[in-house]
mmCIF file of C-alpha atoms and ligand atoms in Angstrom:
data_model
loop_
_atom_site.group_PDB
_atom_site.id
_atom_site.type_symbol
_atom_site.label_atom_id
_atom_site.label_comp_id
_atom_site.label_asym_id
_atom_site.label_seq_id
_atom_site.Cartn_x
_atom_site.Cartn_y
_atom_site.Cartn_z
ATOM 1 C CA UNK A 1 -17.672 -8.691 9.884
ATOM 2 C CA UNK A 2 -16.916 -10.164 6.137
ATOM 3 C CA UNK A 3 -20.601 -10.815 6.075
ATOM 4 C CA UNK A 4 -21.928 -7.587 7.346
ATOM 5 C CA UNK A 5 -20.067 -5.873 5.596
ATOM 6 C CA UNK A 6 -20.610 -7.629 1.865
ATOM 7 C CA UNK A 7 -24.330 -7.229 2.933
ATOM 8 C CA UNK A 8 -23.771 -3.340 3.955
ATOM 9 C CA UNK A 9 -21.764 -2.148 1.035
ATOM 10 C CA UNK A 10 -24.045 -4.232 -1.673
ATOM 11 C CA UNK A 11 -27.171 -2.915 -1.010
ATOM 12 C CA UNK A 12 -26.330 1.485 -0.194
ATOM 13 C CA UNK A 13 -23.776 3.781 -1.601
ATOM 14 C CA UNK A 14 -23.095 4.715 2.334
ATOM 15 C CA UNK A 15 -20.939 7.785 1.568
ATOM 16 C CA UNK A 16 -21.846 11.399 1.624
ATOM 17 C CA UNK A 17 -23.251 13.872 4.091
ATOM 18 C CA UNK A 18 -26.993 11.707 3.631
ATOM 19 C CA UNK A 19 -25.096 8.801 3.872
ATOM 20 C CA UNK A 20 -22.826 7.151 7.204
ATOM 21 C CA UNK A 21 -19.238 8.537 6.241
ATOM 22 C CA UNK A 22 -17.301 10.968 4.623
ATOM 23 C CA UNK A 23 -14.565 10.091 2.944
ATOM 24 C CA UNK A 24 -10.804 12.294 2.029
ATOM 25 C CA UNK A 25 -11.694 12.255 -1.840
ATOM 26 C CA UNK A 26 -15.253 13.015 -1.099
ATOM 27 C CA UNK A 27 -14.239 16.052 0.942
ATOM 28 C CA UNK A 28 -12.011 17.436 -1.766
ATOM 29 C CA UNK A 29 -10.865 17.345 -5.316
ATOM 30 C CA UNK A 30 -7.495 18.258 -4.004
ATOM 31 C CA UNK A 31 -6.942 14.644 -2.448
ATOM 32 C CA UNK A 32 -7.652 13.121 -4.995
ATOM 33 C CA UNK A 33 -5.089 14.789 -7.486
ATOM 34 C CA UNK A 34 -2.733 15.020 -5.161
ATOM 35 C CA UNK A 35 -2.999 11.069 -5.068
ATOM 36 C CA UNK A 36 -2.803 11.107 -8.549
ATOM 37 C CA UNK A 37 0.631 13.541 -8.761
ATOM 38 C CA UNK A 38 2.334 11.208 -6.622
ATOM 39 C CA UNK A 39 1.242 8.365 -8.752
ATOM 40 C CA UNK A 40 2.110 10.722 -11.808
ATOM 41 C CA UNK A 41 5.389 11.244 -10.414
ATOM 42 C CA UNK A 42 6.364 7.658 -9.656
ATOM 43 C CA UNK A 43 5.539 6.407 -13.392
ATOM 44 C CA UNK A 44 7.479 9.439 -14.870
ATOM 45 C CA UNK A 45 10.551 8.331 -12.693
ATOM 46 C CA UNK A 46 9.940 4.226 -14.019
ATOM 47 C CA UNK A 47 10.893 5.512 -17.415
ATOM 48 C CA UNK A 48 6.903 6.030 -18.447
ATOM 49 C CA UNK A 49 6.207 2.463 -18.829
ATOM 50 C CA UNK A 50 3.322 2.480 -21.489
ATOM 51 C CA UNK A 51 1.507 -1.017 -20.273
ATOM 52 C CA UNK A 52 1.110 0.380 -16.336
ATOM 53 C CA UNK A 53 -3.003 0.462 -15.883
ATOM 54 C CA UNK A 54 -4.382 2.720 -12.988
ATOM 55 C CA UNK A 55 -5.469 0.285 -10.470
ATOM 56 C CA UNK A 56 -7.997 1.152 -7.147
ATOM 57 C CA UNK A 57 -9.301 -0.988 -4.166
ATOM 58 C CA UNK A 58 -12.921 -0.292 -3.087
ATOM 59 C CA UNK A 59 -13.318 2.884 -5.276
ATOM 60 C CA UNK A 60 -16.534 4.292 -3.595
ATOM 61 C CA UNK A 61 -18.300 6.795 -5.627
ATOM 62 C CA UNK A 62 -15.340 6.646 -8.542
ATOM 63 C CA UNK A 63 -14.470 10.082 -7.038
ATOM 64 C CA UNK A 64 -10.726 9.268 -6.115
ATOM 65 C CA UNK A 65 -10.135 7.861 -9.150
ATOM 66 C CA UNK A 66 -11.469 10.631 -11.632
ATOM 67 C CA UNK A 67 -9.469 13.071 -9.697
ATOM 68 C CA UNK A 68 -6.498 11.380 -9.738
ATOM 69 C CA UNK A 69 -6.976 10.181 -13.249
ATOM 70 C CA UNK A 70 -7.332 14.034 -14.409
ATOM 71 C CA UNK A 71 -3.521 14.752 -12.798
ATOM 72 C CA UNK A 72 -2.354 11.307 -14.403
ATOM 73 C CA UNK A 73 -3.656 12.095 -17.768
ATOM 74 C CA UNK A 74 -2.398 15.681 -18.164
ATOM 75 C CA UNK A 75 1.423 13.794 -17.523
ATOM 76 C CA UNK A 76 0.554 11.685 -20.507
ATOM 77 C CA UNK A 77 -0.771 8.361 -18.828
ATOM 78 C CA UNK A 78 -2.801 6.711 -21.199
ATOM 79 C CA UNK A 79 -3.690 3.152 -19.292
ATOM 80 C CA UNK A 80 -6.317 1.409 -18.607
ATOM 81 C CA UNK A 81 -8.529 1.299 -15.416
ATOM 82 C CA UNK A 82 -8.940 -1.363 -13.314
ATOM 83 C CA UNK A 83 -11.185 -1.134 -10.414
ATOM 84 C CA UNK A 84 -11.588 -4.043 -7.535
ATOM 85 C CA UNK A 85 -15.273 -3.434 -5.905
ATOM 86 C CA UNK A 86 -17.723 -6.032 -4.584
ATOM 87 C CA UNK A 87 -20.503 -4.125 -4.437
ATOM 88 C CA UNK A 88 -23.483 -4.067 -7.517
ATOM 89 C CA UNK A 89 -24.514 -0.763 -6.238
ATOM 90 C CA UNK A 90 -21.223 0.905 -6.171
ATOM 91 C CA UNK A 91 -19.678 -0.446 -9.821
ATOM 92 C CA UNK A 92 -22.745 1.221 -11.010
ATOM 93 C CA UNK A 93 -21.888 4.456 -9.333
ATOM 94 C CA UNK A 94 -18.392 4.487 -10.155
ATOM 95 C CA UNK A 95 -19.066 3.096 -14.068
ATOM 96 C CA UNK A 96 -21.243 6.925 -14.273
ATOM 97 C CA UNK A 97 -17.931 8.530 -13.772
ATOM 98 C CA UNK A 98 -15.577 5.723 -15.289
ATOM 99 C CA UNK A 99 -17.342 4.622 -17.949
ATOM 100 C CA UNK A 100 -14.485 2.473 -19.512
ATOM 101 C CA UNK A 101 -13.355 1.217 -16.321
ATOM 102 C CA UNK A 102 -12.692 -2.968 -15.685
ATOM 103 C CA UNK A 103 -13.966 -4.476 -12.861
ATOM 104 C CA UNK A 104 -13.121 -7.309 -10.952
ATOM 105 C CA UNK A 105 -13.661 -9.368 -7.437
ATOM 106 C CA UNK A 106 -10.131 -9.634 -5.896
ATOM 107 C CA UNK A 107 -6.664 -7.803 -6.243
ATOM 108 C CA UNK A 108 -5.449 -11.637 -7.665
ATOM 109 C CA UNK A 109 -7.507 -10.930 -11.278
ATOM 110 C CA UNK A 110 -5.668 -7.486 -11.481
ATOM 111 C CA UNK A 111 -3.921 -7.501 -15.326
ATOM 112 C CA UNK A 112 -0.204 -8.786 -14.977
ATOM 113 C CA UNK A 113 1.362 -5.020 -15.530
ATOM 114 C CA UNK A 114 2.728 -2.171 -14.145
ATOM 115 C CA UNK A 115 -0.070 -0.692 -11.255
ATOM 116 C CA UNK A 116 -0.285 2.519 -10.234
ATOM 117 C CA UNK A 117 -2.777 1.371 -7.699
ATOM 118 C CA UNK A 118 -4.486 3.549 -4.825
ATOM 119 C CA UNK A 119 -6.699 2.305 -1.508
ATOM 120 C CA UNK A 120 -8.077 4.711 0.470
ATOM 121 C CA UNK A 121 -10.218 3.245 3.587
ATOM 122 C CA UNK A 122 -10.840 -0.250 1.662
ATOM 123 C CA UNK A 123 -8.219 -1.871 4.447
ATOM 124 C CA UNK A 124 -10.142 -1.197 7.487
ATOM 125 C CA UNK A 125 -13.428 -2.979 5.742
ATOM 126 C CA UNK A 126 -11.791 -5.923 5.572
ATOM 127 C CA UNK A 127 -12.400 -8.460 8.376
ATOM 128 C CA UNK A 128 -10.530 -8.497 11.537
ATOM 129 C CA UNK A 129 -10.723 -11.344 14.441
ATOM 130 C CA UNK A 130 -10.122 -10.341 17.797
ATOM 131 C CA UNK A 131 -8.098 -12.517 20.466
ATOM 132 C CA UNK A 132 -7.737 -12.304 24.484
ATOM 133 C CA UNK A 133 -4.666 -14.479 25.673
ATOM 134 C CA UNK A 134 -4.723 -17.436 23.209
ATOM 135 C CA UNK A 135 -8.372 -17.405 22.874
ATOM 136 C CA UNK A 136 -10.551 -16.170 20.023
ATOM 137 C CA UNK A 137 -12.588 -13.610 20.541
ATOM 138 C CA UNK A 138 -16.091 -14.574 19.326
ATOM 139 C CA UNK A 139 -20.297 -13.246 19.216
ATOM 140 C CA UNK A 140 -22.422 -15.262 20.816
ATOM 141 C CA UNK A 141 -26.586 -15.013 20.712
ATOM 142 C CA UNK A 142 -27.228 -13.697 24.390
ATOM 143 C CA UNK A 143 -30.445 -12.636 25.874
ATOM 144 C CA UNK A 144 -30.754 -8.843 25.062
ATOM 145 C CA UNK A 145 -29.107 -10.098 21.597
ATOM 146 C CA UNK A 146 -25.674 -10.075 20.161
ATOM 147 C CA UNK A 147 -22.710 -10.526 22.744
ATOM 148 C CA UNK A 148 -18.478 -10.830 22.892
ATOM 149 C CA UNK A 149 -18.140 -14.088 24.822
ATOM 150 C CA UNK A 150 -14.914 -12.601 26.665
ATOM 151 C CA UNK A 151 -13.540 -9.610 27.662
ATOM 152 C CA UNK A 152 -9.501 -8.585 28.447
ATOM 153 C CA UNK A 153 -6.772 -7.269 26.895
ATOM 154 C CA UNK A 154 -7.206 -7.570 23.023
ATOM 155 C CA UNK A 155 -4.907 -8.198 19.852
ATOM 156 C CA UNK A 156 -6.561 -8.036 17.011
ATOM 157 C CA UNK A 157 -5.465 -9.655 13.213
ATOM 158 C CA UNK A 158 -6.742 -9.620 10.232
ATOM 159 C CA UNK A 159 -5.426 -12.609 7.656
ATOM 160 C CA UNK A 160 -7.621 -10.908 4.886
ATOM 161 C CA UNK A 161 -5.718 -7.508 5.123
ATOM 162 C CA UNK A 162 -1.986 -9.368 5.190
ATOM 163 C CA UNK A 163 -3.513 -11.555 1.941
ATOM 164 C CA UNK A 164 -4.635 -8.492 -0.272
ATOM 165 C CA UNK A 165 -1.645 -6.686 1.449
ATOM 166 C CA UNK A 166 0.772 -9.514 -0.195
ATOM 167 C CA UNK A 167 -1.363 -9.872 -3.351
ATOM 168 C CA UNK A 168 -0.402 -6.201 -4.077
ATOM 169 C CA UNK A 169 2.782 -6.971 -2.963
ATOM 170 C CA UNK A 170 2.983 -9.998 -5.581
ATOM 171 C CA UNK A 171 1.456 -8.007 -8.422
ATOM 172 C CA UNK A 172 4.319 -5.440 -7.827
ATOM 173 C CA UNK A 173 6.982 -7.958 -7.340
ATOM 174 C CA UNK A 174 6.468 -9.621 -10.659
ATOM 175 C CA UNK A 175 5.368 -6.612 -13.010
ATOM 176 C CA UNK A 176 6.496 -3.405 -11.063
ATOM 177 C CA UNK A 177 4.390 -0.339 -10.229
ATOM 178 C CA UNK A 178 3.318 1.113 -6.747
ATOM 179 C CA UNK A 179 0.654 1.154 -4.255
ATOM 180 C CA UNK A 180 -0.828 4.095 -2.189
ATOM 181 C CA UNK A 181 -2.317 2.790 1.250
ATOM 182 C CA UNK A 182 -4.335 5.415 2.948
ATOM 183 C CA UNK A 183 -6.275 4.285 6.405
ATOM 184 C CA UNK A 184 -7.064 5.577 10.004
ATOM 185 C CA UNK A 185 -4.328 3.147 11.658
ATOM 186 C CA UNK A 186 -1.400 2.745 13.763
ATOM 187 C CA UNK A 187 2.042 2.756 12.408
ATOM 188 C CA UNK A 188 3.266 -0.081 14.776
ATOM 189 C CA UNK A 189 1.230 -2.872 16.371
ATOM 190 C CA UNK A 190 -0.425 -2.735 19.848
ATOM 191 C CA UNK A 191 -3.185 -4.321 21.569
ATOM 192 C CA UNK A 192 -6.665 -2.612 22.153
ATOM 193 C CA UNK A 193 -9.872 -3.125 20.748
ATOM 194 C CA UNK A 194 -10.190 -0.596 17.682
ATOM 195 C CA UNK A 195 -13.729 -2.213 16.042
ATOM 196 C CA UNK A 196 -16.216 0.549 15.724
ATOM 197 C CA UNK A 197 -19.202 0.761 14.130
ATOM 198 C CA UNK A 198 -20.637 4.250 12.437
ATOM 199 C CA UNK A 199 -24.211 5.395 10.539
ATOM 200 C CA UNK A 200 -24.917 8.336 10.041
ATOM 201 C CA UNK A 201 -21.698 9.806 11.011
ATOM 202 C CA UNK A 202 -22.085 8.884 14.770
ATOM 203 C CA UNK A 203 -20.180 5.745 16.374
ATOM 204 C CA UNK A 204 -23.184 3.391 17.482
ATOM 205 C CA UNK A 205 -22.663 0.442 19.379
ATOM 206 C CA UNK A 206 -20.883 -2.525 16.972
ATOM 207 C CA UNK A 207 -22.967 -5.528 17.516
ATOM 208 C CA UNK A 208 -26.742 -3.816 17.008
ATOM 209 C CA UNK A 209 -27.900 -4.339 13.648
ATOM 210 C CA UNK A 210 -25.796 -6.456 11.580
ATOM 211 C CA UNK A 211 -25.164 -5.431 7.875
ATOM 212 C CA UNK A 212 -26.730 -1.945 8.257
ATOM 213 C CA UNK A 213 -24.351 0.198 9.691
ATOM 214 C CA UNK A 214 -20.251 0.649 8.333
ATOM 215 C CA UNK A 215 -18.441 -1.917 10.450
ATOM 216 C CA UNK A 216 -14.329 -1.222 10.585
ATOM 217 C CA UNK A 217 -11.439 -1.525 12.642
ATOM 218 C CA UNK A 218 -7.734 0.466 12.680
ATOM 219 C CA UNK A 219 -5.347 -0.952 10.316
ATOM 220 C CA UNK A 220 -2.451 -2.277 11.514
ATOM 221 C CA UNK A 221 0.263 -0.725 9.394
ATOM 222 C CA UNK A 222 3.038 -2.721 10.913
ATOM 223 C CA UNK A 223 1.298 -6.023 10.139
ATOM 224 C CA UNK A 224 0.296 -4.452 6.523
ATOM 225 C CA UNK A 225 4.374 -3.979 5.852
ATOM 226 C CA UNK A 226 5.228 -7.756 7.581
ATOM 227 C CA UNK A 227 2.992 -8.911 4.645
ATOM 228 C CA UNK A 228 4.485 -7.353 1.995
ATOM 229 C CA UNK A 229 7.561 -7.222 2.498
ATOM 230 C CA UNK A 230 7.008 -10.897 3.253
ATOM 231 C CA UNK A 231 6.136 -11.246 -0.379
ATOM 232 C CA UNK A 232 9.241 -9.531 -1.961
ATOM 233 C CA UNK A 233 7.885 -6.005 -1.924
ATOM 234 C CA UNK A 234 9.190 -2.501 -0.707
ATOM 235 C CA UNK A 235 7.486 -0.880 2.018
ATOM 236 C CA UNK A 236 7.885 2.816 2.313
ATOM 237 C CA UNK A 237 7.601 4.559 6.423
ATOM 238 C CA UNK A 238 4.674 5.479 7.571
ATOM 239 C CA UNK A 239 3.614 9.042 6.858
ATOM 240 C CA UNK A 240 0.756 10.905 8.501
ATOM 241 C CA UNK A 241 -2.289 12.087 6.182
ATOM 242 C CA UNK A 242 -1.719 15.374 7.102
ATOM 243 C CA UNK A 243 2.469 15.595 6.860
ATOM 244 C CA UNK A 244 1.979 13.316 3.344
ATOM 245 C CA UNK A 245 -0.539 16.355 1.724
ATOM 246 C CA UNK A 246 1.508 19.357 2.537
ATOM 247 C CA UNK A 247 4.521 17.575 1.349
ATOM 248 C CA UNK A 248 3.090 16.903 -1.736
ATOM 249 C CA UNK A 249 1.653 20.903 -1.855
ATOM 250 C CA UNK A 250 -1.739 20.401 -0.960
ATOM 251 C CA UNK A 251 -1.501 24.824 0.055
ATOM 252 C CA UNK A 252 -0.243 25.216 -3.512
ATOM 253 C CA UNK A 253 -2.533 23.273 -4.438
ATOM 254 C CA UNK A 254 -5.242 25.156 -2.587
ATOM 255 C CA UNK A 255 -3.821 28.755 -3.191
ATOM 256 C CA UNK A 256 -4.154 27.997 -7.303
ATOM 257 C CA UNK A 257 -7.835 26.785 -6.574
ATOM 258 C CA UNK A 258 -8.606 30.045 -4.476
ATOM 259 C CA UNK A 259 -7.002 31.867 -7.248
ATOM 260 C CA UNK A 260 -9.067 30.890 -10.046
ATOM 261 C CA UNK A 261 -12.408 29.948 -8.023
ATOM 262 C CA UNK A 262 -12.828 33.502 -5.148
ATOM 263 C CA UNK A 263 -15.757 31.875 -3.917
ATOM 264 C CA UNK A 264 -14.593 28.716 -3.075
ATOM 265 C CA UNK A 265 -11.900 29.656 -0.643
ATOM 266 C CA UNK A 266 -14.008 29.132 2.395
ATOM 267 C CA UNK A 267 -14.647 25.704 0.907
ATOM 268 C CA UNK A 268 -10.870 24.834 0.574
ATOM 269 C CA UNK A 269 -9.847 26.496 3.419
ATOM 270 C CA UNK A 270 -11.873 23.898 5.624
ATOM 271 C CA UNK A 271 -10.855 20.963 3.464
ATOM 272 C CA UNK A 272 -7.012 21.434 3.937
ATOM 273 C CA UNK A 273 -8.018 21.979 7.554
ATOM 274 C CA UNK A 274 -10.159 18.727 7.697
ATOM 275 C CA UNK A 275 -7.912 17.121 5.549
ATOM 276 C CA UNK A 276 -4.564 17.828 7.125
ATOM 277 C CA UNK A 277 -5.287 19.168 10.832
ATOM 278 C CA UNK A 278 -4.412 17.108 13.272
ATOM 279 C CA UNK A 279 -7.360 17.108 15.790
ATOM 280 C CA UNK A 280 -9.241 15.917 12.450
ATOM 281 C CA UNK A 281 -7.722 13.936 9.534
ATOM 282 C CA UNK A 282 -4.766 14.927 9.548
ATOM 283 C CA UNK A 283 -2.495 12.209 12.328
ATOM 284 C CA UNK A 284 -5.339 9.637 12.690
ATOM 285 C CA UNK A 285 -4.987 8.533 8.864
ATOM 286 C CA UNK A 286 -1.756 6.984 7.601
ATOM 287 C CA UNK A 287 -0.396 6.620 4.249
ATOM 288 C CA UNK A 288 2.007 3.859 3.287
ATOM 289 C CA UNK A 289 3.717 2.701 -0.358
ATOM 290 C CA UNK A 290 4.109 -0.966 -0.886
ATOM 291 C CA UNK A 291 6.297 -0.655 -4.711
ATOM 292 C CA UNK A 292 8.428 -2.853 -7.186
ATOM 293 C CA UNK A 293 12.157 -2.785 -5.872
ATOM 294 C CA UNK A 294 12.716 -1.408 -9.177
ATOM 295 C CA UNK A 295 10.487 1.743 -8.537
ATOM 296 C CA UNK A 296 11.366 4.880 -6.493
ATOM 297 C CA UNK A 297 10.069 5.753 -3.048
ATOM 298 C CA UNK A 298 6.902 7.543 -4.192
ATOM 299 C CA UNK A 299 7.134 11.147 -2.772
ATOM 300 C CA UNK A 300 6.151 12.423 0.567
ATOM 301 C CA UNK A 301 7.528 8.945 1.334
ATOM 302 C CA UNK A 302 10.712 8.808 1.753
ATOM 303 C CA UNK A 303 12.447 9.352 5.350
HETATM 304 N N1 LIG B 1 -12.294 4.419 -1.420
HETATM 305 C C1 LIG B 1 -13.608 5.038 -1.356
HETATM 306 C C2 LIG B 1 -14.645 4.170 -0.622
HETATM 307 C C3 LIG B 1 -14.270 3.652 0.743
HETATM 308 S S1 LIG B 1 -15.567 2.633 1.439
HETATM 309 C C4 LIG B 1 -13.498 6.409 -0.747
HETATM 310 O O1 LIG B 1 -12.441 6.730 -0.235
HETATM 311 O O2 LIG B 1 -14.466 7.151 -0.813
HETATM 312 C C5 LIG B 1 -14.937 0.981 1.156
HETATM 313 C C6 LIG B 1 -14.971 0.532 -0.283
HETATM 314 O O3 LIG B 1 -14.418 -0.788 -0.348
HETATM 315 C C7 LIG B 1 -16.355 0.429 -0.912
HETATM 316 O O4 LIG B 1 -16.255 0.745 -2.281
HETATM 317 C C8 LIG B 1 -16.685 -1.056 -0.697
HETATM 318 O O5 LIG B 1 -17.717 -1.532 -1.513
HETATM 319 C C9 LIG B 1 -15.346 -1.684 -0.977
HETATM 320 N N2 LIG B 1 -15.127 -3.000 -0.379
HETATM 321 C C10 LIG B 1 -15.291 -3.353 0.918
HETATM 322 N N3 LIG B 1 -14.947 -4.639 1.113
HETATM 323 C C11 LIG B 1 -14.536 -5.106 -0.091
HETATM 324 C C12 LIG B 1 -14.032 -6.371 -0.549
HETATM 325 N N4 LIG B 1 -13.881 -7.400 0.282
HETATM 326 N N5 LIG B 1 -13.712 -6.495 -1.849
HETATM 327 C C13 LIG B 1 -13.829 -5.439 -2.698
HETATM 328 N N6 LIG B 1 -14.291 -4.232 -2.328
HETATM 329 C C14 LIG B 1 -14.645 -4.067 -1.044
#
């Protein structure tokens, strides 16, 4: 999965109605800032520290973070931007919208300050292993190709979501600041096997063609929170996409759009829908805060 994936993301931007997936920010502006408010909001209520930097995981097309930049911005946040992407192909996307933007390979080189630090669907691209009783769940070569060696009840883990999980976690610990997790995911921990594969926007089947189509699995919320709070961090509950935008106004939000733009209210109409409806966005996709001690509950957050 770690190798597919490193493969898949380096060599396509995959996003976009000509690509595999759609993502929240790509459907709408309004995620986006609404992102950045909360983010906004948070720093305001730390006393405006003046060394925080805007931080992102996995940062696409740059979309998410020129959105919520924009919100951040107009509340007078004048940090830098520090963006942690693998991929060649997407830095050079997201440096055409964030042209002063700093780069780097893991969460661990992030600078040692303030973050107000978003991740929307970087989680569930991180590797996952799969186990039935006590034994691992592996691929094996098989006649008509690629194969699980064993079937059964399945737990899945992923030690390389609960280590950037806890790297956040540190980075907040020692420096304060906040982090916005947004994923499809379950809010407590359960067996079942949730590794799906998509191009195209269809599911395919996950083990045909390696590295060419988007290979994820659910996060594990639970198992995010064990990790950071592990580390020292605060973990916030478990909000649903869709409860987590209309409590931060995503209708004002909308209305004030509609206002100013008549034309585009078809347009925004079926983003808050796709965005916030539960048969679509809306209860599959999860946000969670992992934040300094010292920093509020970020809002549409708290219990
Ligand atoms: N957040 C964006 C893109 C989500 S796709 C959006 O919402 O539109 C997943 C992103 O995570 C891509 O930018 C991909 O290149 C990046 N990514 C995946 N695995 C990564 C890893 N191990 N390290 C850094 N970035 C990674």
């Amino acid at each position: 999965m770690e190798a597919c994936n490193a493969y898949y993301y380096s060599t396509r931007d995959p996003l976009g109605r000509d690509g595999d997936f759609t993502t929240a920010p790509e459907i709408s502006q309004m995620f986006g800032e609404l992102v950045g408010a909360a983010l906004a909001d948070a720093w305001v209520k730390a006393g405006r520290p003046s060394e925080a930097a805007y931080a992102e995981l996995g940062p696409g097309r740059g979309t998410l973070a020129a959105d919520a930049l924009r919100v951040l911005r107009a509340a007078g946040f004048s940090g830098e931007v520090h963006l942690v992407e693998a991929s060649p192909t997407l830095r050079a996307k997201q440096a055409e919208r964030l042209p002063d933007a700093i780069w780097h390979d893991s969460i661990d080189e992030l600078p040692k300050v303030p973050l107000l630090a978003a991740a929307n669907e970087f989680f569930d691209a991180l590797p996952i292993r799969q186990f039935v009783g006590a034994m691992e769940r592996k691929i094996v070569i098989a006649a008509g190709g690629l194969a699980f060696d064993r079937d059964g009840e399945i737990v899945e883990k992923s030690p390389a979501r609960d280590e950037a999980a806890a790297a956040l976690a540190r980075s907040v610990v020692e420096n304060g600041g906040v982090a916005l997790v947004v994923d499809y995911g379950h809010e407590r921990t359960a067996p079942g096997d949730t590794l799906q594969a998509v191009r195209g926007h269809r599911y395919v089947p996950t083990l045909v063609d390696p590295g060419e189509q988007d290979l994820t699995s659910h996060v594990d919320f639970e198992a995010l929170g064990r990790a950071a709070a592990e580390a020292g961090a605060k973990i916030t509950t478990v909000v649903t996409q869709g409860d987590w935008l209309n409590r931060l106004g995503i209708g004002a939000r909308a209305a004030a759009l509609a206002t100013a733009n008549p034309d585009r209210v078809p347009e925004l109409e079926d983003a808050v829908d796709r965005l916030c409806h539960e048969d679509r966005m809306g209860q599959l996709f999860k946000v969670m805060a992992i934040h300094s001690p010292d920093w509020p509950i970020p809002a549409g957050l708290d219990r």
